[in-house]
Backbone as CSV, one residue per row, in Angstrom:
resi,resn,N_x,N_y,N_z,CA_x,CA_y,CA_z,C_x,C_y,C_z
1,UNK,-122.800,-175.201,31.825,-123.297,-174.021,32.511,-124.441,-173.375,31.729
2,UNK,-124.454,-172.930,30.504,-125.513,-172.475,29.839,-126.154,-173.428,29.962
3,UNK,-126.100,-174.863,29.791,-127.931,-175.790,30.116,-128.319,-175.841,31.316
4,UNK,-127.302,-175.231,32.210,-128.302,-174.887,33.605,-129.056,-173.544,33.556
5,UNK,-128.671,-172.727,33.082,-128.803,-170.961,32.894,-130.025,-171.241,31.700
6,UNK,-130.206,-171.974,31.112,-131.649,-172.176,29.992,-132.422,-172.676,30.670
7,UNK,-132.148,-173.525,31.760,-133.151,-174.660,32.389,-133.592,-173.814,33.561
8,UNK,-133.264,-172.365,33.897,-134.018,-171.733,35.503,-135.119,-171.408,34.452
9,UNK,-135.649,-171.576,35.984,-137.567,-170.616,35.630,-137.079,-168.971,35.184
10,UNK,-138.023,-168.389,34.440,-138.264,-166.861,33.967,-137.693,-165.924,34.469
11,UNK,-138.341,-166.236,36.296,-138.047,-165.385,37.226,-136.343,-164.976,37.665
12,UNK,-135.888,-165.656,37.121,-134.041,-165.765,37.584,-133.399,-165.275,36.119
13,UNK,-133.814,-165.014,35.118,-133.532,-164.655,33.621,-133.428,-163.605,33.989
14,UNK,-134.821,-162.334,34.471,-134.858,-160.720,34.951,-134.188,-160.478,36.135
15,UNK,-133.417,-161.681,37.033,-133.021,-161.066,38.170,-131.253,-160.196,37.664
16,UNK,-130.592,-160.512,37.069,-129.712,-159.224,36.725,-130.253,-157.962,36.662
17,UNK,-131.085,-157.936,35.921,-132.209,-156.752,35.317,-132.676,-156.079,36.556
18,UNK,-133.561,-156.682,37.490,-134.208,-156.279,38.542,-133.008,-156.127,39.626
19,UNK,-132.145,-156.512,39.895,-130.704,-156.030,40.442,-130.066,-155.055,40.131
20,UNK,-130.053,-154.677,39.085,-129.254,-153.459,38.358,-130.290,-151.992,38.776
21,UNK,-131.649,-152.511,38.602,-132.268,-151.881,38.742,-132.512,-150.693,40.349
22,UNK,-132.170,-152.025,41.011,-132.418,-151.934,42.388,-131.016,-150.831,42.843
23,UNK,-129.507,-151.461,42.602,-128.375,-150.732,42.207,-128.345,-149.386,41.816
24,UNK,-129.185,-149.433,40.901,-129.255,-147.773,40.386,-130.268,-146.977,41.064
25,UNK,-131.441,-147.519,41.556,-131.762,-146.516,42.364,-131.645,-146.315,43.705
26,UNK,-131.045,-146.852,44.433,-129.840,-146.710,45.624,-129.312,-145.737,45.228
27,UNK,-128.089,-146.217,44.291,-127.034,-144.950,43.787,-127.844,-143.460,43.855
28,UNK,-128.352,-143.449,42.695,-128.986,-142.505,42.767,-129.669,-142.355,44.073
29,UNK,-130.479,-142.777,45.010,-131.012,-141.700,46.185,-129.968,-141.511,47.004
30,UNK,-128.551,-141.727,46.906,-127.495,-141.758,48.025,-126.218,-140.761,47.517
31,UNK,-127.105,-140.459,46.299,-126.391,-139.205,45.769,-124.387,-139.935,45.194
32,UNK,-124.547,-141.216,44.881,-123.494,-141.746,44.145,-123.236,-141.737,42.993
33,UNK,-124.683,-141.497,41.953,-124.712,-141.620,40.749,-124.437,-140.319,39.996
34,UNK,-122.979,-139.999,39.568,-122.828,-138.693,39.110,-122.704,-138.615,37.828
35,UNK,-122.795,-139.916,36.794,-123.202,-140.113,35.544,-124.134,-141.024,34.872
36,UNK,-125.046,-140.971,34.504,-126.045,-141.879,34.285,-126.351,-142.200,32.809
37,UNK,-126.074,-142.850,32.261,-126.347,-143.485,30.883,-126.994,-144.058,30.540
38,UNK,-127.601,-144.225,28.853,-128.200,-144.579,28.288,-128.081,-144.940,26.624
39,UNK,-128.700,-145.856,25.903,-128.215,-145.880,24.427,-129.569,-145.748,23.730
40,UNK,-130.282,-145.338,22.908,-131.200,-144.899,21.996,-130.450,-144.971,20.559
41,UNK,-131.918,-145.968,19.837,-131.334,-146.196,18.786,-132.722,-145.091,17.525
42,UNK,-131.725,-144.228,16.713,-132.204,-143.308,15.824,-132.250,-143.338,14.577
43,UNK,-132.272,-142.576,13.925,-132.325,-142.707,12.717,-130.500,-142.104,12.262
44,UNK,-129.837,-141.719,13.188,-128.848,-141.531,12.294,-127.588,-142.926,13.539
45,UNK,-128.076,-143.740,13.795,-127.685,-144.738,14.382,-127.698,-144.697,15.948
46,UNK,-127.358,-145.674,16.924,-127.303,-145.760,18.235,-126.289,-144.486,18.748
47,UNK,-127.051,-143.883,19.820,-126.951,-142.707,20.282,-126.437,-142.870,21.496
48,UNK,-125.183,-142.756,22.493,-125.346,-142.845,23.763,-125.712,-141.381,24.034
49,UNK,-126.226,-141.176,25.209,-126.829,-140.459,26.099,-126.224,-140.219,27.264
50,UNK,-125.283,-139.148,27.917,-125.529,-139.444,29.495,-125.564,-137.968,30.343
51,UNK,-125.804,-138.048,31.196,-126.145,-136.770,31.809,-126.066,-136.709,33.598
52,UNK,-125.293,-136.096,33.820,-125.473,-135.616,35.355,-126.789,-135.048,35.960
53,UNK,-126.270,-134.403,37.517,-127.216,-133.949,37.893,-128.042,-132.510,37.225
54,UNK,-126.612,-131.664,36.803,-126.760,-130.491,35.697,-127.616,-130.494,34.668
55,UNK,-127.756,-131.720,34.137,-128.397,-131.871,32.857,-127.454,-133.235,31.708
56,UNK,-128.072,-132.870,30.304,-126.997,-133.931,29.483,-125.977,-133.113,29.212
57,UNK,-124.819,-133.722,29.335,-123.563,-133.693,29.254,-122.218,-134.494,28.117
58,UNK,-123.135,-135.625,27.388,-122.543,-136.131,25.985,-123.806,-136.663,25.304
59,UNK,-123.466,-136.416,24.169,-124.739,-137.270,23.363,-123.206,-137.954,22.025
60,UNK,-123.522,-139.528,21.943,-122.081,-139.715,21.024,-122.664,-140.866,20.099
61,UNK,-122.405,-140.955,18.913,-122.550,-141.718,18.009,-121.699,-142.601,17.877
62,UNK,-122.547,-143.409,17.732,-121.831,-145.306,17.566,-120.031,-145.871,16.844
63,UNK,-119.960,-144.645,15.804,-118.752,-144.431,15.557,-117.699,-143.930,16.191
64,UNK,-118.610,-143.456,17.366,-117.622,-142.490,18.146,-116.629,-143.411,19.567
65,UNK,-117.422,-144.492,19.159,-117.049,-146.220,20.083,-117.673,-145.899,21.626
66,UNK,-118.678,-146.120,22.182,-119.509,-145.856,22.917,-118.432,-146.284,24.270
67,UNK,-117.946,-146.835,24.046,-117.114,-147.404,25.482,-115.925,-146.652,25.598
68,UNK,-115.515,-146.413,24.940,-114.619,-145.718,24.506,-115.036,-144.247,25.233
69,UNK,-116.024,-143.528,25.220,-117.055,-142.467,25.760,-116.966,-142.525,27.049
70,UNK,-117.682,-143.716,27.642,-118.136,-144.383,28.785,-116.577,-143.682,29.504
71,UNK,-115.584,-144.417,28.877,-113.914,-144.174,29.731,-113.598,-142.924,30.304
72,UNK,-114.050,-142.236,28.882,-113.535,-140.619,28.997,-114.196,-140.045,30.018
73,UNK,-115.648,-139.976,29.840,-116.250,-139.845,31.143,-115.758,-140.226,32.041
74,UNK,-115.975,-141.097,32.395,-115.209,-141.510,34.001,-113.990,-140.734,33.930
75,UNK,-113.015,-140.750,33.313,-111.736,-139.993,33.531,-111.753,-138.525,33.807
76,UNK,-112.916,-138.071,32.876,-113.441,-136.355,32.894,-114.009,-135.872,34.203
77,UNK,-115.047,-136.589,34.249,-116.321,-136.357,34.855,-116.362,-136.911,36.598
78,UNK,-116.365,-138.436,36.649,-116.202,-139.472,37.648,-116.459,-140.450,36.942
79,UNK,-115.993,-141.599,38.156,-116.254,-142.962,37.675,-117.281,-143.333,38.363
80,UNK,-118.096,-142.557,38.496,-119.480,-143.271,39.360,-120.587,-142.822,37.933
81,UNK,-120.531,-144.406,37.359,-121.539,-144.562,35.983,-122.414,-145.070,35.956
82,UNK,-123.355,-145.279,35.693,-124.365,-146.612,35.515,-124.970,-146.113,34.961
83,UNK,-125.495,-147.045,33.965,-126.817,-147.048,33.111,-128.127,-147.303,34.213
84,UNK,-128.562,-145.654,33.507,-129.675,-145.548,34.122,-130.788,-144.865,33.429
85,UNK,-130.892,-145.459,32.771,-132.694,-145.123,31.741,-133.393,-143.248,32.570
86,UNK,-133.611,-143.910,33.369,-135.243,-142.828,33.462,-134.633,-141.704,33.639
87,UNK,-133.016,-141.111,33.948,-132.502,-140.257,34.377,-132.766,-139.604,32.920
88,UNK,-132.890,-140.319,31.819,-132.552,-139.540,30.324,-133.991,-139.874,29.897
89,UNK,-134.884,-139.848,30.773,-136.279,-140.542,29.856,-136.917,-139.014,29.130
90,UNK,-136.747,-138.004,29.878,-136.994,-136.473,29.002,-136.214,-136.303,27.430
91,UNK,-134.942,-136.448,27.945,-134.155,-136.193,26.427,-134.711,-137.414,25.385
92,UNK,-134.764,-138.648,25.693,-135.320,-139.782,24.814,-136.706,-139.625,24.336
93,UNK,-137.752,-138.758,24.739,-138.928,-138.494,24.306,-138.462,-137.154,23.491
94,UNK,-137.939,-136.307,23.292,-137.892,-135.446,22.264,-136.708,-135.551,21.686
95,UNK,-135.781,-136.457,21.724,-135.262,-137.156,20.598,-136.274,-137.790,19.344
96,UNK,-137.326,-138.181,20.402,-138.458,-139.082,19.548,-139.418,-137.845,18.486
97,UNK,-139.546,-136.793,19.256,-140.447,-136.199,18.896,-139.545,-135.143,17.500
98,UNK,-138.287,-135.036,17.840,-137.259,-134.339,17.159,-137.375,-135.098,15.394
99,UNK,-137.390,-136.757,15.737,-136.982,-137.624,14.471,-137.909,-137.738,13.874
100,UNK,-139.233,-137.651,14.562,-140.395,-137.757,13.675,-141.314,-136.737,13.391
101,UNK,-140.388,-135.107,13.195,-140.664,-133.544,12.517,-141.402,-133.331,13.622
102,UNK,-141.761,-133.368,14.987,-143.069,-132.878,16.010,-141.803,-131.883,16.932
103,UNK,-141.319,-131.836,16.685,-140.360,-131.395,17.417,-139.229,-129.574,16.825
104,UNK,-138.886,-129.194,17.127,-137.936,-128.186,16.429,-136.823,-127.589,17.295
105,UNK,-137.144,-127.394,18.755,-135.532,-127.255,19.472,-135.723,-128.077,20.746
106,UNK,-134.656,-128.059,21.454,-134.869,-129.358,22.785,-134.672,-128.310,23.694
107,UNK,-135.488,-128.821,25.188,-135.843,-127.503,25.763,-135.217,-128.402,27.458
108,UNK,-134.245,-129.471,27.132,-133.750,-130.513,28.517,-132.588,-129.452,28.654
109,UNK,-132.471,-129.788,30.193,-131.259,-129.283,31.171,-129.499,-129.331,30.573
110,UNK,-129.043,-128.734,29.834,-127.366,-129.337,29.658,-126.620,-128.777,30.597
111,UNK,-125.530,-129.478,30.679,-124.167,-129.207,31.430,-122.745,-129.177,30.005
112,UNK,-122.715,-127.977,30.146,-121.824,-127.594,29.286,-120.260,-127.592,29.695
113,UNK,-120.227,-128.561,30.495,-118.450,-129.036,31.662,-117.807,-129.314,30.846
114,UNK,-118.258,-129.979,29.880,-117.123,-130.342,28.611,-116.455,-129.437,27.618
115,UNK,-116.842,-128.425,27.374,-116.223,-127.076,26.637,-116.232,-126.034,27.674
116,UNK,-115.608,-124.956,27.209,-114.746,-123.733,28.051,-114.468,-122.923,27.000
117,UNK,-113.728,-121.810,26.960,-113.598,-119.947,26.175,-115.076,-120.451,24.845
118,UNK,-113.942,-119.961,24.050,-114.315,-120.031,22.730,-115.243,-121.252,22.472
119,UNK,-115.015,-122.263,22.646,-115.910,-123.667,22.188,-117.040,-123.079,22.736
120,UNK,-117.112,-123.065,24.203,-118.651,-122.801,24.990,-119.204,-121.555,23.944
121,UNK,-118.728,-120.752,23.697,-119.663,-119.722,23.158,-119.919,-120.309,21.991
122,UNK,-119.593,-120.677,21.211,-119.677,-121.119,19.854,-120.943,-122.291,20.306
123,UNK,-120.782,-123.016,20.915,-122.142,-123.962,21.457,-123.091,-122.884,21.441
124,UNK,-123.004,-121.893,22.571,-123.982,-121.507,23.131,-124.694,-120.787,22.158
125,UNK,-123.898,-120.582,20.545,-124.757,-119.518,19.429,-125.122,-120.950,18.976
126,UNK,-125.191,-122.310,18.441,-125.959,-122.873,17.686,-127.094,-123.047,18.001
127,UNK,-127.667,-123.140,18.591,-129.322,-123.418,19.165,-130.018,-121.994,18.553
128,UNK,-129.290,-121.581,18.387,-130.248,-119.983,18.057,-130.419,-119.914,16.367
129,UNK,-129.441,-121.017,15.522,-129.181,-121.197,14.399,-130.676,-121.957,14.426
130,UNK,-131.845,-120.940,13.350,-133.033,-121.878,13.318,-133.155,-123.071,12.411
131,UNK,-134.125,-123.842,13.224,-134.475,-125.307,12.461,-134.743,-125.307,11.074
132,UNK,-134.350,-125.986,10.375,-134.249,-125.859,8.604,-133.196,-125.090,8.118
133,UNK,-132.210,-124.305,8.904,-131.493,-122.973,8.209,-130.350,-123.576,8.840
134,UNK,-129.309,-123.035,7.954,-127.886,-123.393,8.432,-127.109,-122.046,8.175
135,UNK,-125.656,-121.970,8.447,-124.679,-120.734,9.133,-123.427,-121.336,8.805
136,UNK,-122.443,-120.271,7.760,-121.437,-120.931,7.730,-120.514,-120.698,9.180
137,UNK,-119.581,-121.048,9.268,-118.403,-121.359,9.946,-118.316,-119.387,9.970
138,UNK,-117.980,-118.945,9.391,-117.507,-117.674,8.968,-118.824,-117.201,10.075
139,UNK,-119.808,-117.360,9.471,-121.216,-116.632,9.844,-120.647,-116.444,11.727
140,UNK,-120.928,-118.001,12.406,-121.153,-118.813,13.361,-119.876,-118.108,13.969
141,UNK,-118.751,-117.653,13.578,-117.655,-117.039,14.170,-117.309,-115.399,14.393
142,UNK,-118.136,-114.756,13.434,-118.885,-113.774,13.933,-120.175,-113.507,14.615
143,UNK,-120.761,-114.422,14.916,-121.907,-114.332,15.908,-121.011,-114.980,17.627
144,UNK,-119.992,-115.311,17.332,-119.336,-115.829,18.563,-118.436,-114.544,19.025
145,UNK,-118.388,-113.628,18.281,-117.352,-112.816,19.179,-115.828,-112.341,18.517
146,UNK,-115.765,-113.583,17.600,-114.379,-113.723,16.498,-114.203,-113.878,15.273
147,UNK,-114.850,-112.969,14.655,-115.120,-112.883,13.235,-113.726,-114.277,12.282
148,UNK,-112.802,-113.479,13.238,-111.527,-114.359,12.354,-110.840,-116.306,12.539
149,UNK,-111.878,-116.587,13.922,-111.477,-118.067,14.496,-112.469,-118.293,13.271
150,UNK,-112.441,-118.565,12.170,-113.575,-119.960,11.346,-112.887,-121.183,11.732
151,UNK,-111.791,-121.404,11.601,-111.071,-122.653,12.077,-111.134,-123.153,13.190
152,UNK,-111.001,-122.179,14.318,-111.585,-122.674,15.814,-113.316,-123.068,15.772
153,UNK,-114.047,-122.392,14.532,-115.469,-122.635,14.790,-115.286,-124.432,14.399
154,UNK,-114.838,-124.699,13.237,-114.908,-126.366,13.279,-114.526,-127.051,14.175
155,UNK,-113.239,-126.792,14.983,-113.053,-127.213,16.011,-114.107,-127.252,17.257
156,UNK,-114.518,-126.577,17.238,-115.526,-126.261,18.083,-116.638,-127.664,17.948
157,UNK,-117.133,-127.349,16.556,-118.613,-128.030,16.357,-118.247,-129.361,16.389
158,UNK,-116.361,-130.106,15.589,-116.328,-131.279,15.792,-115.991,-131.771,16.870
159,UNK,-116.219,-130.858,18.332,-115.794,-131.270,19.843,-116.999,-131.313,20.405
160,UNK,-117.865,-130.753,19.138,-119.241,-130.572,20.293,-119.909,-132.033,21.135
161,UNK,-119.649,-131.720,22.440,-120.064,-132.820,23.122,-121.639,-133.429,23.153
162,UNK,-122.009,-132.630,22.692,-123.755,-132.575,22.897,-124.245,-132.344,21.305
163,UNK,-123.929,-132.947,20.397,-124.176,-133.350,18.775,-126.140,-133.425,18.566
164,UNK,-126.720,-132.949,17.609,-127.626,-132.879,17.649,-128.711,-132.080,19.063
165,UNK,-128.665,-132.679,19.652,-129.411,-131.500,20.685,-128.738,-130.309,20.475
166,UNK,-127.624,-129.802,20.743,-127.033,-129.025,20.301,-126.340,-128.761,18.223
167,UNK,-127.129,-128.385,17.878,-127.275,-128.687,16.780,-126.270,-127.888,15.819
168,UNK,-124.889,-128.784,15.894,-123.509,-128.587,15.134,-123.846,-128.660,13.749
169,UNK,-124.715,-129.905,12.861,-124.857,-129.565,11.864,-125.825,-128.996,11.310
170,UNK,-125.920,-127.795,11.708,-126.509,-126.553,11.001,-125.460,-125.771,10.185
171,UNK,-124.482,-126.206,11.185,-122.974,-125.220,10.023,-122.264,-125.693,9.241
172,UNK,-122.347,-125.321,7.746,-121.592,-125.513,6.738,-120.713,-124.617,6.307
173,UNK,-119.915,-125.295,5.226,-118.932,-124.217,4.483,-119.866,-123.192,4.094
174,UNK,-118.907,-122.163,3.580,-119.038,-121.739,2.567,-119.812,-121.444,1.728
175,UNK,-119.342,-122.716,0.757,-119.970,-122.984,-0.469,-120.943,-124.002,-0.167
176,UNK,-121.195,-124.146,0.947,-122.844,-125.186,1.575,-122.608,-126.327,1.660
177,UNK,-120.984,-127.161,1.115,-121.236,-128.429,1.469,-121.162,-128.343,2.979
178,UNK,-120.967,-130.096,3.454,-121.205,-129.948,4.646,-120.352,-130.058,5.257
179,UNK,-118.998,-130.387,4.913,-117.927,-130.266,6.336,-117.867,-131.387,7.033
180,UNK,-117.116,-131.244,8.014,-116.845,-132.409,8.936,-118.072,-132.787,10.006
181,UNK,-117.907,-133.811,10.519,-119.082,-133.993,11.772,-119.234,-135.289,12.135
182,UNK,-118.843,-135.005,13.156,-118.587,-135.926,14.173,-119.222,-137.850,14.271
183,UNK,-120.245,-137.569,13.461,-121.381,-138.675,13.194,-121.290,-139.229,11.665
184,UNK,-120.564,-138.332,11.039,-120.083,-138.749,9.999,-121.232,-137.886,8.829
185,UNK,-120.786,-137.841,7.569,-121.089,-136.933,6.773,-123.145,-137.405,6.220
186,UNK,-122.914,-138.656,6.496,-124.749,-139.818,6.572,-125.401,-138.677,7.303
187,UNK,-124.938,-138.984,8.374,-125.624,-138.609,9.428,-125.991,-136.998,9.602
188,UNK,-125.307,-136.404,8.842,-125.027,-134.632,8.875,-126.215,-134.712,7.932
189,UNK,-126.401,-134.936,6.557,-127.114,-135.192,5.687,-128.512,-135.783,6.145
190,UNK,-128.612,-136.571,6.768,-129.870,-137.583,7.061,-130.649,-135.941,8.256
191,UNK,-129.808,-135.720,9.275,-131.080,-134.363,9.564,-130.729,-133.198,8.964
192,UNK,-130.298,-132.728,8.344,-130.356,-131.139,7.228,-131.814,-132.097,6.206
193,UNK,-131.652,-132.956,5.925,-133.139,-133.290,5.294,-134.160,-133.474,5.918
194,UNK,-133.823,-134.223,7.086,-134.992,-134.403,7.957,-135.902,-132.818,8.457
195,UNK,-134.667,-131.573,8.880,-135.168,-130.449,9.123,-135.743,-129.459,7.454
196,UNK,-135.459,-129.980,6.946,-135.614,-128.773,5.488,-137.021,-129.711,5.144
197,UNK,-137.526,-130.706,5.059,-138.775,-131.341,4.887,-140.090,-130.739,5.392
């Protein structure tokens, strides 16, 4: 079977490709496609991406087992998935522009369906945490409303569904190390340098 599948012409190699293609934008104009995905590969490793009609709705790191993601979604969200590039082609250009310093906050559509009370607010104060500067837990839990949840604030940042665009590691202890995060402690490290540069 593979020396028949080596031996077609070119044109039959892209026809999955140009099928999928065709698939997804059906879905999408027929209003089926209620999650649309994507993987981007970064500097703090392969990124899935996916986003409804609302906006993005997970951003998850490779550790985080991408399929594994894919599931939850469907279980959360719907099971109407497909990888679909251009739906995320905004967030993937200032991802780009984010990794290579041209960049300083992301200005794409989110859907914040995945958090509720306390988490959502605690999201909704990091973006305001400026680029290069970080906020402890303590800080980040009195700017939320609850001087006394610091413990719900980690909870918070290590649920944050939207990691980096929503920018969880800005908050550290304390004493400035860095805490938990979701992408792993590389990756927390790799942009607190990338932004302090």
């Amino acid at each position: 079977m593979i020396d028949v599948i080596a031996s077609l012409p070119v044109e039959y190699e892209v026809l999955p490709h140009r099928l999928h293609e065709r698939l997804t934008a059906a879905a999408e104009h027929e209003g089926l496609l209620d999650v649309a995905y994507r993987t981007v590969d970064t500097p703090v490793g392969s990124l899935l991406l996916a986003a409804t009609e609302q906006g993005l709705v997970k951003v998850a790191f490779a550790r985080q087992d991408h399929e594994a993601v894919l599931a939850e979604l469907a279980a959360t969200i719907s099971p109407r998935i497909l990888r679909a590039p251009a739906r995320l082609e905004a967030v993937v250009h200032q991802l780009e522009e984010y990794f290579t310093g041209r960049r300083r906050e992301f200005d794409v559509p989110l859907d914040f369906r995945l958090a509720r009370g306390f988490r959502l607010s605690v999201l909704e104060h990091l973006p305001r945490i400026a680029y290069g500067r970080t906020e402890s837990y303590a800080e980040v839990a009195a700017a939320a409303g609850s001087p006394k949840a610091v413990r719900a604030v980690g909870t918070a940042c290590a649920r944050n569904p939207l990691p980096v665009v929503v920018p969880c590691h800005r908050v550290v202890r304390s004493d400035g190390s860095y805490g938990q995060y979701a992408g792993g402690e590389e990756a927390k490290r790799t942009l607190l340098t990338l932004e302090a540069a």
